[in-house]
mmCIF file of C-alpha atoms in Angstrom:
data_model
loop_
_atom_site.group_PDB
_atom_site.id
_atom_site.type_symbol
_atom_site.label_atom_id
_atom_site.label_comp_id
_atom_site.label_asym_id
_atom_site.label_seq_id
_atom_site.Cartn_x
_atom_site.Cartn_y
_atom_site.Cartn_z
ATOM 1 C CA LYS A 1 67.514 3.530 -44.656
ATOM 2 C CA ASN A 2 70.010 6.217 -46.728
ATOM 3 C CA GLN A 3 70.966 8.481 -44.396
ATOM 4 C CA VAL A 4 73.102 11.070 -44.683
ATOM 5 C CA GLU A 5 74.625 12.072 -42.041
ATOM 6 C CA GLN A 6 76.600 16.277 -41.100
ATOM 7 C CA SER A 7 78.990 17.043 -38.358
ATOM 8 C CA PRO A 8 78.718 19.605 -36.749
ATOM 9 C CA GLN A 9 75.388 20.665 -36.780
ATOM 10 C CA SER A 10 76.657 24.292 -36.377
ATOM 11 C CA LEU A 11 80.198 26.154 -35.946
ATOM 12 C CA ILE A 12 81.500 29.535 -35.110
ATOM 13 C CA ILE A 13 84.581 30.327 -35.876
ATOM 14 C CA LEU A 14 86.978 33.892 -35.648
ATOM 15 C CA GLU A 15 87.425 36.250 -39.313
ATOM 16 C CA GLY A 16 90.723 34.129 -41.052
ATOM 17 C CA LYS A 17 90.489 31.035 -39.149
ATOM 18 C CA ASN A 18 90.252 27.636 -41.082
ATOM 19 C CA CYS A 19 86.963 24.780 -40.364
ATOM 20 C CA THR A 20 86.633 21.476 -42.133
ATOM 21 C CA LEU A 21 82.633 20.821 -42.382
ATOM 22 C CA GLN A 22 82.242 15.701 -42.278
ATOM 23 C CA CYS A 23 79.244 14.527 -44.170
ATOM 24 C CA ASN A 24 78.508 10.466 -43.705
ATOM 25 C CA TYR A 25 76.654 8.561 -45.897
ATOM 26 C CA THR A 26 75.444 5.693 -45.615
ATOM 27 C CA VAL A 27 73.854 6.449 -49.223
ATOM 28 C CA SER A 28 73.858 2.873 -51.989
ATOM 29 C CA PRO A 29 73.603 2.774 -55.104
ATOM 30 C CA PHE A 30 75.840 5.962 -54.458
ATOM 31 C CA SER A 31 75.974 7.898 -58.195
ATOM 32 C CA ASN A 32 77.657 11.504 -56.881
ATOM 33 C CA LEU A 33 77.888 14.137 -53.815
ATOM 34 C CA ARG A 34 77.361 17.705 -53.799
ATOM 35 C CA TRP A 35 78.393 20.692 -51.273
ATOM 36 C CA TYR A 36 75.673 23.730 -51.283
ATOM 37 C CA LYS A 37 75.616 26.778 -49.602
ATOM 38 C CA GLN A 38 72.434 28.736 -48.064
ATOM 39 C CA ASP A 39 72.854 31.994 -46.872
ATOM 40 C CA THR A 40 69.294 32.493 -44.498
ATOM 41 C CA GLY A 41 66.418 33.037 -46.361
ATOM 42 C CA ARG A 42 67.460 32.193 -49.926
ATOM 43 C CA GLY A 43 67.463 29.194 -51.872
ATOM 44 C CA PRO A 44 70.482 26.677 -51.726
ATOM 45 C CA VAL A 45 73.185 26.951 -54.188
ATOM 46 C CA SER A 46 75.576 24.101 -55.273
ATOM 47 C CA LEU A 47 79.201 24.758 -54.769
ATOM 48 C CA THR A 48 80.626 21.639 -56.650
ATOM 49 C CA ILE A 49 80.420 17.564 -57.232
ATOM 50 C CA MET A 50 82.230 15.193 -56.169
ATOM 51 C CA THR A 51 82.765 11.395 -57.895
ATOM 52 C CA PHE A 52 84.893 8.533 -57.488
ATOM 53 C CA SER A 53 86.778 9.321 -59.879
ATOM 54 C CA GLU A 54 86.615 12.618 -59.126
ATOM 55 C CA ASN A 55 87.428 12.643 -55.186
ATOM 56 C CA THR A 56 89.081 16.205 -54.336
ATOM 57 C CA LYS A 57 87.559 19.334 -55.692
ATOM 58 C CA SER A 58 88.268 23.777 -55.085
ATOM 59 C CA ASN A 59 86.321 26.543 -55.823
ATOM 60 C CA GLY A 60 88.358 28.910 -54.344
ATOM 61 C CA ARG A 61 88.863 28.724 -51.026
ATOM 62 C CA TYR A 62 86.886 26.145 -50.295
ATOM 63 C CA THR A 63 87.935 22.431 -50.857
ATOM 64 C CA ALA A 64 86.354 18.911 -51.074
ATOM 65 C CA THR A 65 87.137 15.620 -50.675
ATOM 66 C CA LEU A 66 85.480 12.033 -51.098
ATOM 67 C CA ASP A 67 87.023 9.195 -49.483
ATOM 68 C CA ALA A 68 84.264 6.323 -50.718
ATOM 69 C CA ASP A 69 86.071 3.847 -48.498
ATOM 70 C CA THR A 70 84.774 5.801 -45.113
ATOM 71 C CA LYS A 71 81.432 7.088 -47.150
ATOM 72 C CA GLN A 72 82.237 10.472 -46.194
ATOM 73 C CA SER A 73 83.464 13.915 -47.739
ATOM 74 C CA SER A 74 84.649 17.094 -45.808
ATOM 75 C CA LEU A 75 84.375 21.664 -46.852
ATOM 76 C CA HIS A 76 87.358 22.315 -46.348
ATOM 77 C CA ILE A 77 87.094 26.779 -46.067
ATOM 78 C CA THR A 78 90.158 28.554 -45.947
ATOM 79 C CA ALA A 79 90.620 32.404 -44.278
ATOM 80 C CA SER A 80 87.205 32.344 -43.682
ATOM 81 C CA GLN A 81 85.384 35.613 -44.488
ATOM 82 C CA LEU A 82 81.601 37.357 -43.060
ATOM 83 C CA SER A 83 79.743 35.957 -46.009
ATOM 84 C CA ASP A 84 81.258 32.653 -45.347
ATOM 85 C CA SER A 85 78.058 33.039 -42.856
ATOM 86 C CA ALA A 86 75.217 30.287 -44.156
ATOM 87 C CA SER A 87 74.579 26.792 -44.245
ATOM 88 C CA TYR A 88 76.317 24.328 -45.851
ATOM 89 C CA ILE A 89 74.496 20.933 -46.944
ATOM 90 C CA CYS A 90 75.680 17.901 -48.448
ATOM 91 C CA VAL A 91 73.411 16.717 -51.229
ATOM 92 C CA ILE A 92 74.137 12.626 -52.033
ATOM 93 C CA ARG A 93 72.166 11.404 -55.617
ATOM 94 C CA GLY A 94 71.493 7.833 -54.956
ATOM 95 C CA GLY A 95 68.824 5.017 -53.819
ATOM 96 C CA SER A 96 67.031 3.009 -56.222
ATOM 97 C CA GLN A 97 65.118 6.047 -57.745
ATOM 98 C CA GLY A 98 68.309 7.880 -57.463
ATOM 99 C CA ASN A 99 66.841 10.896 -55.821
ATOM 100 C CA LEU A 100 68.347 13.064 -54.033
ATOM 101 C CA ILE A 101 69.693 12.679 -50.014
ATOM 102 C CA PHE A 102 69.544 15.792 -48.205
ATOM 103 C CA GLY A 103 71.712 16.227 -44.851
ATOM 104 C CA LYS A 104 70.244 18.524 -42.263
ATOM 105 C CA GLY A 105 73.103 20.953 -42.961
ATOM 106 C CA THR A 106 76.228 22.419 -40.624
ATOM 107 C CA LYS A 107 75.071 26.705 -39.824
ATOM 108 C CA LEU A 108 78.708 27.695 -39.932
ATOM 109 C CA SER A 109 78.421 31.761 -38.485
ATOM 110 C CA VAL A 110 82.186 33.537 -39.200
ATOM 111 C CA LYS A 111 82.627 36.431 -36.488
ATOM 112 C CA PRO A 112 84.429 39.829 -36.483
ATOM 113 C CA ASN B 1 68.291 35.954 -66.528
ATOM 114 C CA ALA B 2 66.030 35.347 -63.646
ATOM 115 C CA GLY B 3 66.986 31.258 -62.793
ATOM 116 C CA VAL B 4 63.914 29.844 -60.739
ATOM 117 C CA THR B 5 61.410 32.181 -59.816
ATOM 118 C CA GLN B 6 59.258 31.700 -56.717
ATOM 119 C CA THR B 7 55.421 33.174 -55.585
ATOM 120 C CA PRO B 8 54.206 34.450 -52.878
ATOM 121 C CA LYS B 9 57.550 34.742 -50.651
ATOM 122 C CA PHE B 10 55.339 34.590 -48.016
ATOM 123 C CA GLN B 11 52.484 33.563 -46.882
ATOM 124 C CA VAL B 12 49.600 32.954 -43.800
ATOM 125 C CA LEU B 13 46.524 30.886 -44.358
ATOM 126 C CA LYS B 14 43.826 29.681 -42.172
ATOM 127 C CA THR B 15 43.651 25.960 -41.690
ATOM 128 C CA GLY B 16 41.448 24.781 -43.914
ATOM 129 C CA GLN B 17 42.406 27.028 -46.269
ATOM 130 C CA SER B 18 43.581 26.217 -50.438
ATOM 131 C CA MET B 19 46.399 28.107 -52.548
ATOM 132 C CA THR B 20 48.629 27.429 -55.066
ATOM 133 C CA LEU B 21 52.674 28.198 -54.903
ATOM 134 C CA GLN B 22 53.632 29.615 -58.318
ATOM 135 C CA CYS B 23 57.649 28.237 -59.532
ATOM 136 C CA ALA B 24 58.758 29.417 -63.249
ATOM 137 C CA GLN B 25 62.324 28.622 -64.476
ATOM 138 C CA ASP B 26 63.878 30.519 -67.214
ATOM 139 C CA MET B 27 67.214 28.424 -68.007
ATOM 140 C CA ASN B 28 65.701 25.576 -70.335
ATOM 141 C CA HIS B 29 65.738 22.466 -68.117
ATOM 142 C CA ASN B 30 63.317 19.341 -68.588
ATOM 143 C CA SER B 31 63.153 18.739 -64.614
ATOM 144 C CA MET B 32 61.839 20.577 -61.455
ATOM 145 C CA TYR B 33 61.225 19.767 -58.170
ATOM 146 C CA TRP B 34 58.841 21.059 -55.062
ATOM 147 C CA TYR B 35 61.223 20.271 -51.625
ATOM 148 C CA ARG B 36 59.913 21.211 -47.845
ATOM 149 C CA GLN B 37 62.636 22.556 -45.833
ATOM 150 C CA ASP B 38 61.720 22.712 -41.189
ATOM 151 C CA PRO B 39 63.543 23.087 -38.817
ATOM 152 C CA GLY B 40 66.604 20.584 -37.868
ATOM 153 C CA MET B 41 65.543 18.353 -41.109
ATOM 154 C CA GLY B 42 67.055 17.700 -44.949
ATOM 155 C CA LEU B 43 64.717 19.243 -47.623
ATOM 156 C CA ARG B 44 62.388 16.094 -48.865
ATOM 157 C CA LEU B 45 60.677 16.462 -51.772
ATOM 158 C CA ILE B 46 57.389 16.898 -52.033
ATOM 159 C CA TYR B 47 56.835 16.103 -55.588
ATOM 160 C CA TYR B 48 58.827 16.166 -58.794
ATOM 161 C CA SER B 49 58.369 16.406 -63.256
ATOM 162 C CA ALA B 50 60.760 14.458 -64.559
ATOM 163 C CA SER B 51 60.212 16.096 -67.610
ATOM 164 C CA GLU B 52 56.869 18.138 -68.767
ATOM 165 C CA GLY B 53 53.888 16.187 -69.486
ATOM 166 C CA THR B 54 54.734 13.906 -66.416
ATOM 167 C CA THR B 55 54.742 14.311 -62.356
ATOM 168 C CA ASP B 56 55.973 11.710 -59.600
ATOM 169 C CA LYS B 57 55.360 11.866 -55.912
ATOM 170 C CA GLY B 58 58.069 12.589 -53.473
ATOM 171 C CA GLU B 59 58.733 11.183 -49.693
ATOM 172 C CA VAL B 60 56.547 13.483 -48.801
ATOM 173 C CA PRO B 61 53.059 13.981 -50.854
ATOM 174 C CA ASN B 62 50.465 14.309 -49.053
ATOM 175 C CA GLY B 63 47.786 17.076 -48.622
ATOM 176 C CA TYR B 64 49.965 17.874 -51.635
ATOM 177 C CA ASN B 65 48.748 17.841 -55.325
ATOM 178 C CA VAL B 66 51.133 19.915 -58.968
ATOM 179 C CA SER B 67 50.204 21.611 -62.161
ATOM 180 C CA ARG B 68 53.501 21.026 -64.632
ATOM 181 C CA LEU B 69 51.812 23.503 -66.807
ATOM 182 C CA ASN B 70 53.534 23.926 -69.682
ATOM 183 C CA LYS B 71 57.684 23.173 -69.373
ATOM 184 C CA ARG B 72 58.811 26.542 -67.414
ATOM 185 C CA GLU B 73 56.784 26.563 -65.007
ATOM 186 C CA PHE B 74 55.909 23.985 -61.716
ATOM 187 C CA SER B 75 52.710 24.800 -58.730
ATOM 188 C CA LEU B 76 52.655 22.536 -56.089
ATOM 189 C CA ARG B 77 48.866 22.952 -54.574
ATOM 190 C CA LEU B 78 47.592 22.499 -50.909
ATOM 191 C CA GLU B 79 43.851 21.726 -50.528
ATOM 192 C CA SER B 80 43.517 21.458 -47.324
ATOM 193 C CA ALA B 81 45.976 23.426 -45.335
ATOM 194 C CA ALA B 82 46.745 22.045 -42.181
ATOM 195 C CA PRO B 83 49.420 23.484 -39.496
ATOM 196 C CA SER B 84 51.654 20.603 -39.979
ATOM 197 C CA GLN B 85 52.311 22.344 -43.831
ATOM 198 C CA THR B 86 54.238 24.826 -42.359
ATOM 199 C CA SER B 87 57.465 25.155 -43.175
ATOM 200 C CA VAL B 88 59.692 26.499 -45.938
ATOM 201 C CA TYR B 89 58.942 25.503 -49.495
ATOM 202 C CA PHE B 90 61.898 25.188 -52.063
ATOM 203 C CA CYS B 91 61.092 25.265 -56.169
ATOM 204 C CA ALA B 92 64.098 23.857 -58.063
ATOM 205 C CA SER B 93 64.630 22.458 -61.280
ATOM 206 C CA SER B 94 67.693 20.584 -62.811
ATOM 207 C CA VAL B 95 68.374 19.585 -66.939
ATOM 208 C CA SER B 96 67.217 16.798 -66.311
ATOM 209 C CA ARG B 97 66.536 13.964 -63.597
ATOM 210 C CA GLN B 98 69.808 12.620 -64.219
ATOM 211 C CA ASN B 99 71.758 16.471 -63.878
ATOM 212 C CA THR B 100 72.086 16.487 -59.631
ATOM 213 C CA GLU B 101 72.743 20.577 -59.843
ATOM 214 C CA ALA B 102 69.329 21.842 -58.962
ATOM 215 C CA PHE B 103 69.004 25.863 -58.867
ATOM 216 C CA PHE B 104 66.905 26.489 -56.424
ATOM 217 C CA GLY B 105 63.908 29.851 -55.981
ATOM 218 C CA GLN B 106 64.832 32.054 -53.170
ATOM 219 C CA GLY B 107 61.871 30.079 -51.083
ATOM 220 C CA THR B 108 57.982 30.594 -49.471
ATOM 221 C CA ARG B 109 57.467 30.943 -46.248
ATOM 222 C CA LEU B 110 54.032 29.247 -45.855
ATOM 223 C CA THR B 111 52.496 29.704 -42.173
ATOM 224 C CA VAL B 112 48.926 27.465 -41.067
ATOM 225 C CA VAL B 113 46.963 28.714 -38.201
#
């Protein structure tokens, strides 16, 4: 069964600290992976796209990596800010129909 | 540039009532989607429209119907609402089915009592 598992479910960190969010998947065939940020009460917004050939991407303070061998992706946030408080969702395009498969998300809270 | 616009933002229905959720995008995208988001679960695809004039079932289509009115608009209809349809509904669009960057609306929070 195609699955996307994210950990931790929730995370609380202090402003200025770093954190890493994890995504493990069992989707086959795999096309690509996106990380989305969803602010409370809003729709998800794409942060970055990962493929086997583009397996490290940086977008400001966000750095995402993809390991095809272990089927894991991570999203690293450096020098966190209050505005980073949100849910971060790992989304994979894959499976027999090529649909988007969503993880349940990690809820990040950045405290002052 | 509004992106994806959904209406209404909030709605309360009684069991058995019907309603239509509206969605419009101004990005000239070919593909549009309806998802529902429930606590503790990832977004699940209800229906999608790969291109104007076509619609297909997603993962959880039961109890819903859709209409791709034109390239811009994609509506979701609940014919006889049930409490199990209490959820947050998101409309999204993308350049094509193969393009994974989906742009989402702000969501409709629906409560069925």
